[in-house]
Amino acid sequence: MKRERRSRNMRLMAHHSLNGFGNMGEGMAIQLAKDGRRVLWLAHESAPKNITAVDVTDPRKPSVVVQTNLPHDQMRSNSLDLVDDLLVVAYQTSLPGMTPAGIEILNVSDPSAPRSIAMFDASGPHSRGAHHLWFVDGEYIHTSCGAPDFTPRNGKDDQIYRIIDVRQPTKPTEVGRWWLPGTRDSDPEPPLPRHPHDMGYRPHNTNVYPRRSDRAYLGYIDGGVVILDISDKARPRLVSRWDYHPPFPGFTHTVLPLFDRNLLIVSDESVMNGGKDWPKLVWVVDAREETNLVPLSTCPMPPVESFAARGGRYGAHNLHENRPAPGSWISETIVVGTFFNGGVRAYDVSNPFRPEEVAYFVPPAPRRSPAGEIQLNDVFVDERGVVYSVDRLTGGLYVFEMTV
């Protein structure tokens, strides 16, 4: 079968193996350090490493500043975020009941010497801790996280939306929580139907933007898109839910609002090798009436037949999320995402009914990759237009220049 070309309107500027620990997760954040350096913080997908900081002041010459180790090999960090010199890292254990599980808060005013200042403990008999977090305002962490006092009806529904007050960073405190009714053991609502692939009813990304600080945009995995009113953080309230699976195969991952255009960009996550859970797509959704979300289109992708047999996963995953912070690129017309062995891809959504692919890069297979192919996992674009992406298994960090 003819293989598509490896790049279009995107050029590889640099690659770094991260000292041989190239198994990268979903946490990427830029720190504009006080000494003038631009530091990219990265979370690891799995042990032994926890976080890695990379100096990308010159994106053509990335260099590792520091790498830290996890407390043990039955946990992962996977997600992180940063405001000024405060770094927050999500800890998820392999099994419920293990520790540490929750969120570590670190001072990184000296990027070469991260200093722990607090731990938000989320461990408990049914908790694996935190999978993903969002922290952009310096005041609240929004996270997909287990809790010591939350008992799910089904073990796959073990994480809920939690709001953590970190205005006193050494004393993080929960101020609110929400879960999909029917997933807690004592809920009066009936249990929810299980999906064929059954990845669970729990939030993944939990995005809250200062521009609409009263809204939380959740990708709720098998529960679809969830919008919450969090004007009262102690009592989040459901505004709307768009559940498109079935018939689609589940795992809503990211909900990215384009506020000027009343649109949502929604990504699924491919979680099975060989395209077995195809299709996993990036959707364009009309949000003019937020209580009635209407899908308009999906971003065009190469057919699954072109990539399924190459090795590993193929399909949508993470998006650059227009993070409202210094050092982050923000666009209402260009959407950039990762597609595992489909590489990193950019779409022009100026016409929401007909998104167009405008750039992509598919790196070659990294050395010693068990998938035998690239598995690009996450993406971040800085305000200079530099695109950073990471491989899930062994490849480490890739730095691209996008010419669109």
Coordinates of N, CA and C in Angstrom, one line a residue, residues 79-259:
S79 N 0.5 14.1 33.8 CA -0.1 15.5 33.6 C 0.5 16.5 34.5
L80 N 0.8 17.7 34.0 CA 1.3 18.8 34.8 C 0.8 20.1 34.3
D81 N 0.9 21.1 35.1 CA 0.6 22.5 34.6 C 1.4 23.5 35.5
L82 N 1.4 24.7 35.0 CA 2.3 25.7 35.7 C 1.7 27.1 35.6
V83 N 1.8 27.9 36.7 CA 1.6 29.3 36.7 C 2.8 30.0 37.4
D84 N 3.4 30.9 36.7 CA 4.6 31.5 37.2 C 5.6 30.5 37.6
D85 N 6.0 30.4 38.9 CA 7.0 29.4 39.4 C 6.3 28.3 40.1
L86 N 5.0 28.1 40.0 CA 4.3 27.1 40.7 C 3.9 26.0 39.7
L87 N 4.5 24.8 39.9 CA 4.2 23.6 39.1 C 3.4 22.6 39.9
V88 N 2.3 22.1 39.2 CA 1.5 21.1 39.8 C 1.6 19.9 39.0
V89 N 1.7 18.7 39.6 CA 1.9 17.4 38.9 C 0.9 16.4 39.4
A90 N 0.2 15.7 38.5 CA -0.8 14.7 38.9 C -0.1 13.4 39.1
Y91 N -0.5 12.7 40.2 CA 0.0 11.3 40.5 C -1.1 10.3 40.4
Q92 N -1.0 9.3 39.6 CA -2.0 8.3 39.5 C -1.2 6.9 39.7
T93 N -1.8 6.1 40.6 CA -1.2 4.8 40.9 C -1.8 3.7 40.0
S94 N -1.1 2.6 39.9 CA -1.5 1.5 39.1 C -2.8 0.9 39.6
L95 N -3.0 0.8 40.9 CA -4.1 0.2 41.5 C -4.7 1.1 42.6
P96 N -6.0 1.0 42.8 CA -6.6 1.7 43.9 C -6.0 1.4 45.3
G97 N -5.9 2.4 46.1 CA -5.4 2.2 47.5 C -3.9 2.4 47.7
M98 N -3.2 2.6 46.6 CA -1.8 2.9 46.7 C -1.5 4.3 46.9
T99 N -0.3 4.6 47.4 CA 0.2 6.0 47.6 C 1.6 6.2 47.0
P100 N 2.0 7.4 46.7 CA 1.2 8.6 46.8 C 0.3 8.8 45.6
A101 N -0.9 9.3 45.9 CA -1.9 9.5 44.9 C -2.5 10.9 45.1
G102 N -2.6 11.7 44.0 CA -3.1 13.0 44.2 C -2.3 14.0 43.4
I103 N -2.0 15.2 44.0 CA -1.3 16.3 43.2 C -0.2 16.8 44.1
E104 N 1.0 16.8 43.5 CA 2.1 17.5 44.2 C 2.3 18.9 43.7
I105 N 2.6 19.8 44.6 CA 2.8 21.2 44.2 C 4.3 21.5 44.5
L106 N 4.9 22.1 43.5 CA 6.3 22.4 43.6 C 6.7 23.8 43.2
N107 N 7.7 24.3 43.9 CA 8.2 25.6 43.5 C 9.4 25.4 42.6
V108 N 9.3 26.0 41.4 CA 10.3 25.8 40.4 C 11.0 27.2 40.0
S109 N 11.1 28.1 41.0 CA 11.7 29.4 40.7 C 13.2 29.1 40.2
D110 N 13.8 28.1 40.7 CA 15.0 27.6 40.1 C 14.7 26.3 39.4
P111 N 14.6 26.4 38.0 CA 14.1 25.2 37.3 C 15.0 24.0 37.4
S112 N 16.2 24.2 37.8 CA 17.1 23.1 38.0 C 17.0 22.3 39.3
A113 N 16.2 22.9 40.2 CA 16.0 22.3 41.5 C 14.6 22.5 42.0
P114 N 13.6 21.7 41.4 CA 12.2 21.7 41.8 C 12.1 21.4 43.3
R115 N 11.3 22.2 44.0 CA 11.2 22.0 45.5 C 9.7 21.8 45.8
S116 N 9.4 20.6 46.4 CA 8.1 20.2 46.8 C 7.6 21.1 48.0
I117 N 6.4 21.7 47.9 CA 5.9 22.5 49.0 C 4.6 22.0 49.6
A118 N 3.9 21.1 48.8 CA 2.7 20.5 49.4 C 2.3 19.3 48.5
M119 N 1.4 18.5 49.2 CA 0.9 17.3 48.5 C -0.6 17.3 48.8
F120 N -1.5 17.4 47.7 CA -2.9 17.2 47.9 C -3.2 15.7 47.8
D121 N -3.5 15.1 49.0 CA -3.6 13.6 49.1 C -5.0 13.2 48.6
A122 N -5.1 12.4 47.6 CA -6.3 11.9 47.1 C -6.4 10.4 47.2
S123 N -5.5 9.8 48.0 CA -5.5 8.3 48.1 C -6.7 7.8 48.9
G124 N -7.1 6.6 48.6 CA -8.2 6.0 49.3 C -8.5 4.6 48.8
P125 N -9.4 3.9 49.4 CA -9.6 2.5 49.0 C -10.0 2.3 47.6
H126 N -10.7 3.3 47.0 CA -11.2 3.2 45.6 C -10.5 4.2 44.7
S127 N -9.4 4.8 45.1 CA -8.8 5.9 44.4 C -7.5 5.5 43.8
R128 N -7.2 5.9 42.6 CA -5.9 5.8 42.0 C -5.2 7.2 41.9
G129 N -5.9 8.2 42.5 CA -5.3 9.6 42.5 C -5.8 10.3 41.2
A130 N -4.9 11.2 40.8 CA -5.2 12.2 39.7 C -4.6 11.8 38.4
H131 N -5.5 11.8 37.3 CA -5.0 11.5 36.0 C -4.6 12.7 35.2
H132 N -5.4 13.8 35.3 CA -5.2 15.0 34.5 C -5.6 16.2 35.4
L133 N -4.9 17.3 35.1 CA -5.2 18.6 35.8 C -5.0 19.8 34.9
W134 N -5.7 20.8 35.3 CA -5.7 22.1 34.5 C -5.5 23.2 35.6
F135 N -4.5 24.1 35.3 CA -4.2 25.1 36.3 C -3.6 26.3 35.6
V136 N -4.5 27.4 35.4 CA -4.0 28.5 34.6 C -4.2 29.9 35.3
D137 N -5.0 29.9 36.4 CA -5.3 31.2 37.0 C -4.5 31.5 38.3
G138 N -3.7 30.5 38.7 CA -2.9 30.7 39.9 C -3.7 30.5 41.2
E139 N -5.0 30.1 41.1 CA -5.9 30.0 42.2 C -6.5 28.6 42.4
Y140 N -6.9 28.0 41.3 CA -7.7 26.8 41.4 C -7.1 25.7 40.4
I141 N -7.0 24.5 40.9 CA -6.7 23.4 40.1 C -8.0 22.6 39.8
H142 N -8.2 22.4 38.5 CA -9.4 21.6 38.0 C -8.8 20.2 37.6
T143 N -9.3 19.2 38.2 CA -8.7 17.9 38.0 C -9.7 16.7 37.8
S144 N -9.2 15.7 37.1 CA -9.9 14.4 37.1 C -9.2 13.6 38.1
C145 N -9.9 13.2 39.2 CA -9.2 12.7 40.4 C -10.1 11.8 41.2
G146 N -9.5 10.8 41.7 CA -10.3 10.0 42.7 C -10.3 10.7 44.1
A147 N -11.1 10.1 45.0 CA -11.2 10.8 46.3 C -11.4 9.6 47.3
P148 N -10.9 9.9 48.6 CA -10.9 8.8 49.6 C -12.4 8.5 50.0
D149 N -13.3 9.4 49.8 CA -14.7 9.2 50.2 C -15.6 9.0 49.0
F150 N -15.1 8.7 47.8 CA -15.9 8.4 46.6 C -15.8 6.9 46.3
T151 N -16.9 6.2 46.3 CA -17.0 4.8 45.9 C -17.8 4.7 44.6
P152 N -17.1 4.3 43.5 CA -17.8 4.1 42.3 C -18.6 2.8 42.2
R153 N -19.7 2.8 41.5 CA -20.4 1.6 41.2 C -19.5 0.6 40.4
N154 N -18.8 1.2 39.4 CA -17.9 0.4 38.6 C -16.5 1.0 38.7
G155 N -15.6 0.1 38.9 CA -14.2 0.6 39.1 C -13.6 1.5 38.1
K156 N -14.2 1.4 36.8 CA -13.7 2.2 35.7 C -14.2 3.6 35.8
D157 N -15.1 3.9 36.8 CA -15.6 5.3 36.9 C -15.1 5.9 38.2
D158 N -13.8 5.6 38.5 CA -13.2 6.0 39.8 C -12.8 7.4 40.0
Q159 N -12.7 8.2 38.8 CA -12.2 9.6 38.9 C -13.4 10.5 38.6
I160 N -13.4 11.6 39.4 CA -14.5 12.6 39.2 C -13.9 14.0 39.0
Y161 N -14.7 15.0 38.7 CA -14.2 16.4 38.6 C -14.1 17.0 40.0
R162 N -12.9 17.4 40.3 CA -12.7 18.1 41.6 C -12.0 19.4 41.4
I163 N -12.4 20.4 42.2 CA -11.9 21.8 42.2 C -11.0 22.0 43.5
I164 N -9.7 22.3 43.3 CA -8.8 22.4 44.4 C -8.4 23.8 44.5
D165 N -8.6 24.4 45.7 CA -8.2 25.8 46.0 C -6.7 25.8 46.4
V166 N -5.9 26.5 45.6 CA -4.4 26.6 46.0 C -4.0 28.0 46.1
R167 N -4.9 28.9 46.6 CA -4.5 30.3 46.8 C -3.5 30.3 48.0
Q168 N -3.6 29.4 48.9 CA -2.5 29.1 49.8 C -1.8 27.8 49.4
P169 N -0.8 27.9 48.5 CA -0.3 26.7 47.9 C 0.2 25.6 48.8
T170 N 0.6 26.0 50.0 CA 1.0 25.0 51.0 C -0.1 24.3 51.7
K171 N -1.4 24.7 51.4 CA -2.5 24.1 52.0 C -3.6 23.9 51.0
P172 N -3.4 23.1 50.0 CA -4.5 22.8 49.0 C -5.7 22.2 49.6
T173 N -6.9 22.7 49.2 CA -8.2 22.3 49.8 C -9.2 22.1 48.7
E174 N -9.9 21.0 48.7 CA -11.1 20.9 47.8 C -12.2 21.8 48.1
V175 N -12.7 22.5 47.1 CA -13.9 23.4 47.3 C -15.1 22.9 46.6
G176 N -15.0 22.0 45.6 CA -16.2 21.5 44.9 C -15.9 20.2 44.1
R177 N -16.9 19.5 43.8 CA -16.8 18.3 43.0 C -18.1 18.0 42.2
W178 N -17.9 17.2 41.2 CA -19.1 16.8 40.4 C -18.8 15.5 39.7
W179 N -19.8 14.6 39.6 CA -19.6 13.4 38.9 C -20.9 13.1 38.1
L180 N -20.8 12.3 37.1 CA -22.0 12.0 36.3 C -23.0 11.1 37.1
P181 N -24.2 11.6 37.3 CA -25.1 10.9 38.1 C -25.3 9.5 37.7
G182 N -25.3 8.6 38.7 CA -25.4 7.1 38.4 C -24.1 6.4 38.5
T183 N -23.0 7.1 38.6 CA -21.7 6.5 38.7 C -21.2 6.2 40.1
R184 N -21.8 6.9 41.1 CA -21.4 6.7 42.5 C -22.2 5.6 43.1
D185 N -21.7 4.9 44.0 CA -22.3 3.7 44.6 C -23.7 4.0 45.2
S186 N -23.8 5.1 45.8 CA -25.0 5.5 46.5 C -25.9 6.4 45.8
D187 N -25.7 6.6 44.5 CA -26.5 7.5 43.7 C -28.0 7.0 43.6
P188 N -29.0 7.9 43.6 CA -30.3 7.4 43.4 C -30.6 7.1 41.9
E189 N -29.8 7.7 41.0 CA -30.0 7.5 39.6 C -29.6 6.0 39.3
P190 N -30.1 5.5 38.2 CA -29.8 4.1 37.8 C -28.4 4.0 37.3
P191 N -27.7 2.9 37.3 CA -26.4 2.7 36.7 C -26.5 3.0 35.2
L192 N -25.4 3.6 34.6 CA -25.3 3.9 33.2 C -25.0 2.7 32.4
P193 N -25.4 2.6 31.2 CA -25.1 1.5 30.3 C -23.6 1.4 30.0
R194 N -23.0 0.3 29.9 CA -21.6 0.2 29.6 C -21.4 0.1 28.1
H195 N -20.3 0.7 27.6 CA -20.0 0.7 26.2 C -19.3 -0.5 25.8
P196 N -19.3 -0.9 24.5 CA -18.6 -2.1 24.1 C -17.1 -2.1 24.5
H197 N -16.4 -1.0 24.3 CA -15.0 -0.9 24.7 C -14.9 -0.6 26.2
D198 N -15.8 0.1 26.8 CA -16.0 0.4 28.2 C -14.7 0.9 28.8
M199 N -14.4 2.2 28.5 CA -13.3 2.9 29.1 C -13.6 3.7 30.4
G200 N -14.9 3.7 30.7 CA -15.3 4.3 32.0 C -16.0 5.7 31.8
Y201 N -16.9 6.0 32.7 CA -17.5 7.3 32.8 C -16.7 8.1 33.9
R202 N -15.8 8.9 33.4 CA -15.0 9.8 34.2 C -14.4 10.9 33.4
P203 N -14.1 12.0 34.0 CA -13.6 13.1 33.2 C -12.1 12.8 32.8
H204 N -11.8 13.3 31.6 CA -10.3 13.4 31.3 C -9.9 14.9 31.4
N205 N -9.9 15.6 30.3 CA -9.6 17.0 30.4 C -10.6 17.8 31.1
T206 N -10.2 18.8 31.9 CA -11.1 19.6 32.8 C -10.8 21.0 32.7
N207 N -11.1 21.6 31.5 CA -10.6 22.9 31.1 C -11.5 24.1 31.6
V208 N -10.9 25.1 32.2 CA -11.6 26.3 32.7 C -10.8 27.5 32.3
Y209 N -11.4 28.4 31.5 CA -10.7 29.5 30.9 C -11.1 30.8 31.7
P210 N -10.2 31.7 32.0 CA -10.6 32.9 32.7 C -11.6 33.7 31.9
R211 N -11.6 33.6 30.6 CA -12.6 34.3 29.8 C -14.0 33.9 30.1
R212 N -14.2 32.6 30.5 CA -15.5 32.1 31.0 C -15.3 31.3 32.3
S213 N -14.9 32.0 33.3 CA -14.5 31.4 34.5 C -15.7 30.6 35.2
D214 N -16.9 30.9 34.7 CA -18.0 30.2 35.3 C -18.4 28.9 34.6
R215 N -17.5 28.5 33.7 CA -17.8 27.3 32.9 C -16.6 26.3 33.0
A216 N -16.9 25.0 33.1 CA -15.9 24.0 33.0 C -16.2 23.1 31.8
Y217 N -15.3 22.9 30.9 CA -15.5 22.1 29.7 C -14.7 20.8 29.9
L218 N -15.5 19.7 30.0 CA -15.0 18.4 30.4 C -15.2 17.4 29.2
G219 N -14.1 16.7 28.9 CA -14.2 15.5 28.0 C -14.4 14.4 29.0
Y220 N -15.6 13.8 29.0 CA -16.0 12.8 30.0 C -15.8 11.4 29.6
I221 N -14.9 11.1 28.7 CA -14.5 9.7 28.2 C -15.8 9.1 27.6
D222 N -16.4 8.0 28.2 CA -17.6 7.4 27.6 C -18.8 8.2 27.9
G223 N -18.7 9.3 28.6 CA -19.9 10.2 28.9 C -20.0 11.3 27.9
G224 N -19.1 11.5 27.0 CA -19.2 12.6 26.0 C -18.7 13.9 26.5
V225 N -19.2 15.0 25.9 CA -18.9 16.3 26.3 C -19.8 16.8 27.4
V226 N -19.2 17.4 28.4 CA -20.0 17.9 29.6 C -19.6 19.4 29.8
I227 N -20.6 20.3 29.9 CA -20.3 21.7 30.2 C -21.0 21.9 31.6
L228 N -20.2 22.4 32.5 CA -20.7 22.7 33.9 C -20.7 24.2 34.2
D229 N -21.7 24.6 34.9 CA -21.7 25.9 35.5 C -21.0 25.8 36.9
I230 N -19.9 26.5 37.0 CA -19.1 26.5 38.2 C -19.1 27.9 38.8
S231 N -20.1 28.7 38.6 CA -20.1 30.1 39.2 C -20.1 29.9 40.7
D232 N -20.8 28.9 41.2 CA -20.7 28.5 42.6 C -19.8 27.2 42.6
K233 N -18.5 27.4 43.0 CA -17.6 26.3 42.9 C -17.9 25.1 43.8
A234 N -18.6 25.5 44.9 CA -19.0 24.4 45.8 C -20.1 23.5 45.3
R235 N -20.8 24.0 44.3 CA -22.0 23.3 43.7 C -22.0 23.3 42.2
P236 N -21.1 22.7 41.5 CA -21.1 22.7 40.1 C -22.4 22.1 39.6
R237 N -22.9 22.7 38.5 CA -24.2 22.3 38.0 C -24.1 22.0 36.5
L238 N -24.8 20.9 36.0 CA -24.8 20.5 34.6 C -25.5 21.5 33.8
V239 N -24.8 22.0 32.7 CA -25.4 22.9 31.8 C -25.9 22.1 30.6
S240 N -25.0 21.3 30.0 CA -25.4 20.4 28.9 C -24.4 19.3 28.8
R241 N -24.9 18.3 28.0 CA -24.1 17.1 27.8 C -24.3 16.6 26.3
W242 N -23.3 16.4 25.6 CA -23.4 15.9 24.2 C -22.8 14.5 24.2
D243 N -23.6 13.5 24.1 CA -23.1 12.1 24.2 C -23.4 11.5 22.8
Y244 N -22.3 11.3 22.1 CA -22.3 10.8 20.7 C -21.9 9.3 20.6
H245 N -21.7 8.7 21.7 CA -21.4 7.2 21.7 C -22.1 6.5 22.8
P246 N -22.8 5.4 22.3 CA -22.8 4.9 20.9 C -23.7 5.9 20.0
P247 N -23.5 5.9 18.7 CA -22.9 4.8 17.9 C -21.3 4.9 17.8
F248 N -20.7 6.1 18.1 CA -19.3 6.1 18.1 C -18.7 5.4 19.3
P249 N -17.4 5.1 19.2 CA -16.8 4.1 20.1 C -16.3 4.7 21.4
G250 N -16.6 5.9 21.8 CA -16.3 6.4 23.1 C -14.9 7.1 23.3
F251 N -14.7 7.6 24.5 CA -13.5 8.2 24.9 C -13.3 9.7 24.4
T252 N -14.3 10.5 24.8 CA -14.1 11.9 24.6 C -13.0 12.4 25.5
H253 N -12.0 13.1 24.9 CA -10.8 13.5 25.6 C -10.7 15.0 25.9
T254 N -10.8 15.8 24.9 CA -10.5 17.3 25.1 C -11.7 18.1 24.5
V255 N -12.1 19.1 25.3 CA -13.1 20.0 24.8 C -12.5 21.4 24.8
L256 N -12.2 21.9 23.6 CA -11.5 23.2 23.4 C -12.5 24.3 22.9
P257 N -12.9 25.3 23.7 CA -13.8 26.3 23.3 C -13.1 27.4 22.4
L258 N -13.7 27.7 21.3 CA -13.2 28.9 20.5 C -14.3 30.0 20.8
F259 N -14.0 30.8 21.8 CA -15.0 31.7 22.3 C -15.5 32.7 21.3

